[in-house]
Amino acid sequence: MTALYSLRGITRSYGNREVLHIDSLDIQPGDIHALLGANGAGKSTLMRILAFLDSPSSGELYFKGEKVFAGQEARHRPGVVWVPQFPVMFTGSLLYNIEYPMALKKIPPQERKKRAVELLESVTLGHLAKAPAHKLSGGEAQRASIARALAAGVEIILFDEPTANVDQRAQDDFMALVRSLRERRGLSICITTHNAAMAAALCRKQIFLVEGKLVRQHVLPDGSVAWPGKLAKTPEGFHLCVTPDAVASFSPGTPGAPGAPGAAAPGKGVVRGVADFAAGVTVRLELSPGRMVEFLLEDTASRDMACSLALNSPLAIHVERDTLAGGIKA
């Protein structure tokens, strides 16, 4: 499969200061990728290069197998949209904002209005169609920016810190919407974030930057896991409690292995991505209340864990060195 983006020896400098240096990176189509790192790590710089809003100082950038030459970035831009941390809405109604990209394409007014209404409904903003766009909340503006991107007919959406300034409910809504964009529309999505739990729950591939350099890539392979637990409702919310014996024999994707793809019995949860429980590694699950789920625990993992999650949203479990003996932080 041809990579969506291929970066080879990419650097970006401002004066004598190099802020980005990527020796080699491939981003595959049809998936959700997370770019993680501290402030100043180079995430936004890399994102702007991927959005063709900035040019690297050196190196080679390929888009869908085609080399991108300096000064010709604009011709690759129509299929890509960059959504900044604070999405900018035009003056006028929300409906006008969604219609605008279609007006640029000379789509007839009646057709574009119908399409704009459908897109707003798809992001649960139909009731705000006539509202002034500049009065939207942070979460509403995020969803509006997605609808506007879809109106433009893009294939790739790049989000810069999309959940940094919204509440937990808006974060959950955003994650559900992004997952739907990938599964139902086949979009390719990249997200910069500080939120490791969200990245683990939403993104199969995580790319870590430190001081402008790529230091690690982590892919969560497909599989399922091997011990039962049950999701129950408590006054604090929905919790998953598991008290199994330790097991170390599971190998994701191995035929005949406990929890290998297809091996989970009906009524048991299936893990979308799984990695060994070890310090600094994350596991993703999709669960529904009252259903049995399956886990793998290494010998070094905690015997008891209680992890909070929102109803019908993924659960991200992150194992840290200081919690292996006493519990797992979610």
Coordinates of C-alpha atoms in Angstrom, one line a residue:
M1 CA 0.0 0.0 0.0
T2 CA 1.3 3.4 -0.9
A3 CA 1.8 5.6 2.1
L4 CA -0.4 8.7 2.4
Y5 CA 2.7 10.7 3.5
S6 CA 6.3 9.7 3.4
L7 CA 8.9 12.0 5.0
R8 CA 12.6 11.4 4.4
G9 CA 15.2 13.7 6.1
I10 CA 12.7 16.4 6.7
T11 CA 13.9 19.5 8.7
R12 CA 12.3 22.8 9.5
S13 CA 14.4 25.7 10.7
Y14 CA 13.7 29.3 11.6
G15 CA 17.0 31.2 11.2
N16 CA 19.7 29.1 12.9
R17 CA 17.2 27.3 15.1
E18 CA 16.1 23.8 13.9
V19 CA 12.6 23.0 15.3
L20 CA 11.9 19.8 13.4
H21 CA 14.1 16.9 12.2
I22 CA 12.4 13.7 11.0
D23 CA 14.7 11.1 9.5
S24 CA 12.0 8.8 8.3
L25 CA 8.2 8.6 8.8
D26 CA 5.4 7.0 6.9
I27 CA 1.7 7.8 7.5
Q28 CA -0.7 5.3 6.1
P29 CA -4.1 6.1 4.6
G30 CA -7.5 5.3 6.2
D31 CA -6.3 5.3 9.8
I32 CA -6.2 7.7 12.8
H33 CA -2.7 8.8 13.9
A34 CA -1.7 10.7 17.0
L35 CA 1.3 13.1 17.2
L36 CA 2.3 13.3 20.9
G37 CA 4.9 15.5 22.6
A38 CA 5.4 18.4 25.0
N39 CA 5.0 22.0 24.1
G40 CA 7.7 22.9 21.6
A41 CA 8.2 19.3 20.5
G42 CA 7.4 20.2 16.9
K43 CA 3.9 18.7 16.6
S44 CA 2.3 21.8 15.1
T45 CA 5.2 22.4 12.8
L46 CA 4.9 18.9 11.4
M47 CA 1.2 19.3 11.1
R48 CA 1.5 22.5 9.1
I49 CA 3.9 20.7 6.7
L50 CA 1.4 17.8 6.3
A51 CA -1.3 20.4 5.6
F52 CA 0.8 22.0 2.9
L53 CA 0.7 25.3 4.8
D54 CA 4.4 25.3 5.3
S55 CA 7.5 24.0 3.5
P56 CA 10.3 21.9 5.0
S57 CA 13.8 23.5 5.0
S58 CA 15.3 20.4 3.6
G59 CA 14.4 16.7 2.9
E60 CA 11.9 15.0 0.7
L61 CA 8.1 14.9 1.3
Y62 CA 5.9 12.5 -0.7
F63 CA 2.1 12.6 -0.8
K64 CA 0.4 9.5 -2.1
G65 CA 3.6 8.5 -3.7
E66 CA 4.2 11.8 -5.5
K67 CA 7.1 14.0 -4.5
V68 CA 6.0 17.4 -3.2
F69 CA 8.2 20.2 -4.6
A70 CA 8.8 23.5 -2.9
G71 CA 6.5 26.1 -4.2
Q72 CA 4.0 23.6 -5.4
E73 CA 2.3 22.7 -2.1
A74 CA -0.9 24.5 -3.0
R75 CA -1.9 22.0 -5.7
H76 CA -2.0 19.2 -3.1
R77 CA -4.0 21.2 -0.6
P78 CA -7.6 20.7 -1.8
G79 CA -7.9 17.2 -0.3
V80 CA -6.5 18.2 3.1
V81 CA -7.9 20.4 5.8
W82 CA -6.1 21.6 8.9
V83 CA -8.3 22.3 11.9
P84 CA -6.5 24.6 14.4
Q85 CA -6.9 24.5 18.2
F86 CA -9.4 27.4 18.0
P87 CA -11.4 26.9 14.8
V88 CA -12.2 30.2 13.0
M89 CA -15.8 30.7 11.9
F90 CA -16.7 33.3 9.3
T91 CA -19.2 36.1 10.1
G92 CA -22.7 34.9 9.6
S93 CA -24.8 31.9 10.4
L94 CA -23.5 28.4 11.0
L95 CA -25.3 27.3 7.9
Y96 CA -23.5 29.9 5.8
N97 CA -20.2 28.6 7.1
I98 CA -21.0 25.1 6.0
E99 CA -22.3 26.2 2.6
Y100 CA -19.2 28.4 1.9
P101 CA -16.9 25.7 0.6
M102 CA -19.6 24.4 -1.7
A103 CA -20.3 27.9 -3.0
L104 CA -16.6 28.1 -4.1
K105 CA -17.2 25.0 -6.1
K106 CA -20.2 26.6 -7.8
I107 CA -22.7 24.1 -6.4
P108 CA -26.3 25.4 -6.9
P109 CA -27.7 27.2 -3.8
Q110 CA -30.6 24.7 -3.2
E111 CA -28.3 21.7 -3.4
R112 CA -25.6 23.1 -1.2
K113 CA -28.2 24.2 1.5
K114 CA -29.6 20.7 1.6
R115 CA -26.2 19.2 1.9
A116 CA -25.1 21.7 4.6
V117 CA -28.2 20.9 6.7
E118 CA -27.4 17.1 6.3
L119 CA -23.8 17.7 7.4
L120 CA -24.9 19.8 10.4
E121 CA -27.3 17.0 11.4
S122 CA -24.5 14.5 11.1
V123 CA -22.5 16.4 13.8
T124 CA -25.5 17.0 16.0
L125 CA -25.6 20.8 15.2
G126 CA -28.7 20.9 13.1
H127 CA -30.6 22.9 15.7
L128 CA -27.9 25.7 15.5
A129 CA -28.1 26.1 11.7
K130 CA -29.3 29.7 12.0
A131 CA -27.2 30.6 15.0
P132 CA -24.3 33.1 14.7
A133 CA -21.3 31.0 14.1
H134 CA -19.0 33.1 16.3
K135 CA -21.1 32.3 19.4
L136 CA -20.5 28.6 19.2
S137 CA -18.9 26.9 22.2
G138 CA -15.4 25.3 21.8
G139 CA -16.9 21.8 21.3
E140 CA -19.5 23.1 18.9
A141 CA -16.9 24.9 16.9
Q142 CA -14.9 21.7 16.6
R143 CA -17.9 19.8 15.3
A144 CA -18.7 22.7 12.9
S145 CA -15.2 22.7 11.6
I146 CA -15.6 19.0 10.8
A147 CA -18.9 19.6 9.0
R148 CA -17.2 22.4 7.0
A149 CA -14.3 20.1 6.1
L150 CA -16.8 17.5 4.8
A151 CA -18.5 20.1 2.8
A152 CA -15.2 20.8 1.1
G153 CA -14.9 17.1 0.1
V154 CA -11.6 16.5 1.9
E155 CA -10.0 13.1 2.3
I156 CA -7.6 14.0 5.2
I157 CA -8.4 16.0 8.3
L158 CA -5.5 17.3 10.6
F159 CA -6.6 18.3 14.1
D160 CA -4.3 20.5 16.2
E161 CA -5.0 19.9 19.9
P162 CA -8.7 19.4 19.3
T163 CA -9.6 18.7 23.0
A164 CA -7.3 21.1 24.8
N165 CA -10.0 23.6 25.7
V166 CA -13.2 21.5 25.9
D167 CA -14.9 19.6 28.7
Q168 CA -15.1 15.8 29.1
R169 CA -18.5 15.6 27.4
A170 CA -17.2 17.5 24.4
Q171 CA -14.1 15.2 24.3
D172 CA -16.2 12.1 24.3
D173 CA -18.4 13.6 21.5
F174 CA -15.3 14.5 19.5
M175 CA -13.8 11.0 19.8
A176 CA -17.1 9.3 18.8
L177 CA -17.4 11.6 15.8
V178 CA -13.8 11.1 14.6
R179 CA -14.2 7.3 14.9
S180 CA -17.3 7.6 12.7
L181 CA -15.4 9.7 10.1
R182 CA -12.9 6.9 9.7
E183 CA -15.3 4.0 9.8
R184 CA -18.1 5.4 7.7
R185 CA -16.4 7.8 5.4
G186 CA -12.9 6.3 5.2
L187 CA -11.1 9.5 6.1
S188 CA -7.5 9.7 7.1
I189 CA -7.0 11.6 10.3
C190 CA -4.0 13.0 12.3
I191 CA -4.3 14.5 15.7
T192 CA -1.8 16.4 17.8
T193 CA -2.5 16.1 21.5
H194 CA -1.0 16.0 25.0
N195 CA -3.8 13.6 26.0
A196 CA -2.1 10.1 26.0
A197 CA -5.3 8.4 27.2
M198 CA -7.4 9.9 24.4
A199 CA -4.7 9.0 21.8
A200 CA -4.6 5.4 23.0
A201 CA -8.4 5.1 22.9
L202 CA -8.8 6.7 19.5
C203 CA -5.6 6.2 17.5
R204 CA -4.0 3.0 16.4
K205 CA -0.7 4.6 15.7
Q206 CA 1.1 7.0 18.0
I207 CA 4.0 9.1 17.0
F208 CA 6.1 10.7 19.7
L209 CA 8.2 13.8 19.2
V210 CA 10.8 15.3 21.6
E211 CA 12.6 18.6 20.7
G212 CA 11.6 18.2 17.1
K213 CA 12.8 14.7 16.7
L214 CA 10.9 11.5 16.2
V215 CA 11.8 9.3 19.2
R216 CA 9.2 6.5 19.0
Q217 CA 6.3 5.1 17.1
H218 CA 3.9 2.7 18.7
V219 CA 1.3 0.7 16.9
L220 CA -1.5 -1.2 18.8
P221 CA -1.9 -4.6 17.0
D222 CA -5.3 -6.1 16.7
G223 CA -6.4 -8.9 19.0
S224 CA -8.4 -9.8 22.0
V225 CA -7.5 -10.8 25.6
A226 CA -7.9 -13.7 27.9
W227 CA -9.6 -13.1 31.3
P228 CA -13.2 -12.1 32.1
G229 CA -14.4 -9.0 33.9
K230 CA -17.7 -7.2 34.0
L231 CA -18.7 -3.6 33.5
A232 CA -21.0 -2.4 36.3
K233 CA -22.7 0.9 37.1
T234 CA -21.7 2.6 40.4
P235 CA -22.7 6.1 41.8
E236 CA -19.5 7.4 40.2
G237 CA -20.2 6.0 36.8
F238 CA -19.4 2.8 34.9
H239 CA -16.4 0.9 36.2
L240 CA -14.6 -2.2 35.0
C241 CA -13.3 -4.5 37.9
V242 CA -11.1 -7.5 37.1
T243 CA -9.4 -9.9 39.6
P244 CA -7.7 -12.6 37.5
D245 CA -4.6 -14.7 38.0
A246 CA -1.7 -13.5 36.0
V247 CA -1.2 -14.9 32.5
A248 CA 1.8 -14.5 30.2
S249 CA 1.0 -16.8 27.3
F250 CA -1.1 -14.6 25.0
S251 CA 0.3 -13.6 21.6
P252 CA -2.0 -11.2 19.6
G253 CA -3.0 -12.6 16.3
T254 CA -1.5 -16.1 16.9
P255 CA -3.9 -18.8 15.7
G256 CA -5.2 -20.9 18.6
A257 CA -3.9 -18.5 21.2
P258 CA -6.3 -17.3 23.9
G259 CA -8.0 -14.3 22.6
A260 CA -6.7 -14.6 19.0
P261 CA -8.9 -12.8 16.4
G262 CA -12.1 -14.8 16.1
A263 CA -11.5 -16.8 19.3
A264 CA -13.6 -14.6 21.6
A265 CA -16.9 -16.3 22.4
P266 CA -20.2 -14.4 21.8
G267 CA -21.1 -12.0 24.6
K268 CA -17.5 -11.2 25.4
G269 CA -15.8 -7.9 24.6
V270 CA -13.3 -7.7 21.8
V271 CA -10.2 -5.6 22.0
R272 CA -9.6 -3.3 19.1
G273 CA -5.9 -3.0 19.9
V274 CA -3.8 -4.7 22.5
A275 CA -0.2 -4.5 23.7
D276 CA 1.5 -6.4 26.6
F277 CA 0.8 -4.9 30.0
A278 CA 4.2 -3.4 30.8
A279 CA 5.3 0.0 32.0
G280 CA 4.5 2.8 29.6
V281 CA 2.3 0.7 27.3
T282 CA -1.4 1.2 26.6
V283 CA -4.3 -1.1 25.8
R284 CA -7.6 -0.1 24.1
L285 CA -11.0 -1.7 24.6
E286 CA -14.6 -1.1 23.4
L287 CA -17.2 -2.1 26.0
S288 CA -20.9 -1.8 26.7
P289 CA -22.5 -2.0 30.2
G290 CA -23.2 -5.4 31.6
R291 CA -21.2 -7.3 28.9
M292 CA -18.4 -9.7 29.7
V293 CA -15.0 -8.7 28.5
E294 CA -11.6 -10.4 28.3
F295 CA -8.2 -9.2 29.5
L296 CA -4.6 -10.3 29.4
L297 CA -2.5 -9.6 32.4
E298 CA 1.3 -10.2 32.6
D299 CA 2.9 -11.5 35.7
T300 CA 4.0 -8.0 36.6
A301 CA 0.5 -6.5 36.2
S302 CA -1.7 -5.6 39.1
R303 CA -4.1 -8.2 40.4
D304 CA -6.9 -5.7 41.0
M305 CA -7.9 -2.8 38.9
A306 CA -10.8 -0.4 38.6
C307 CA -11.0 1.9 35.6
S308 CA -13.5 4.6 34.9
L309 CA -14.9 5.1 31.4
A310 CA -17.8 6.9 29.7
L311 CA -20.8 4.9 28.6
N312 CA -20.2 3.4 25.1
S313 CA -16.8 4.9 24.8
P314 CA -13.4 3.2 24.6
L315 CA -11.5 2.4 27.7
A316 CA -7.8 3.3 27.8
I317 CA -5.6 1.6 30.5
H318 CA -2.2 2.9 31.0
V319 CA 0.3 1.0 33.2
E320 CA 2.9 3.1 34.9
R321 CA 6.0 1.9 36.8
D322 CA 4.8 3.2 40.1
T323 CA 1.4 1.5 39.8
L324 CA 2.4 -2.1 38.9
A325 CA 2.1 -3.3 42.4
G326 CA -0.8 -1.2 43.7
G327 CA -3.1 -0.6 40.8
I328 CA -3.5 0.6 37.3
K329 CA -4.2 4.3 36.4
A330 CA -6.7 4.9 33.6

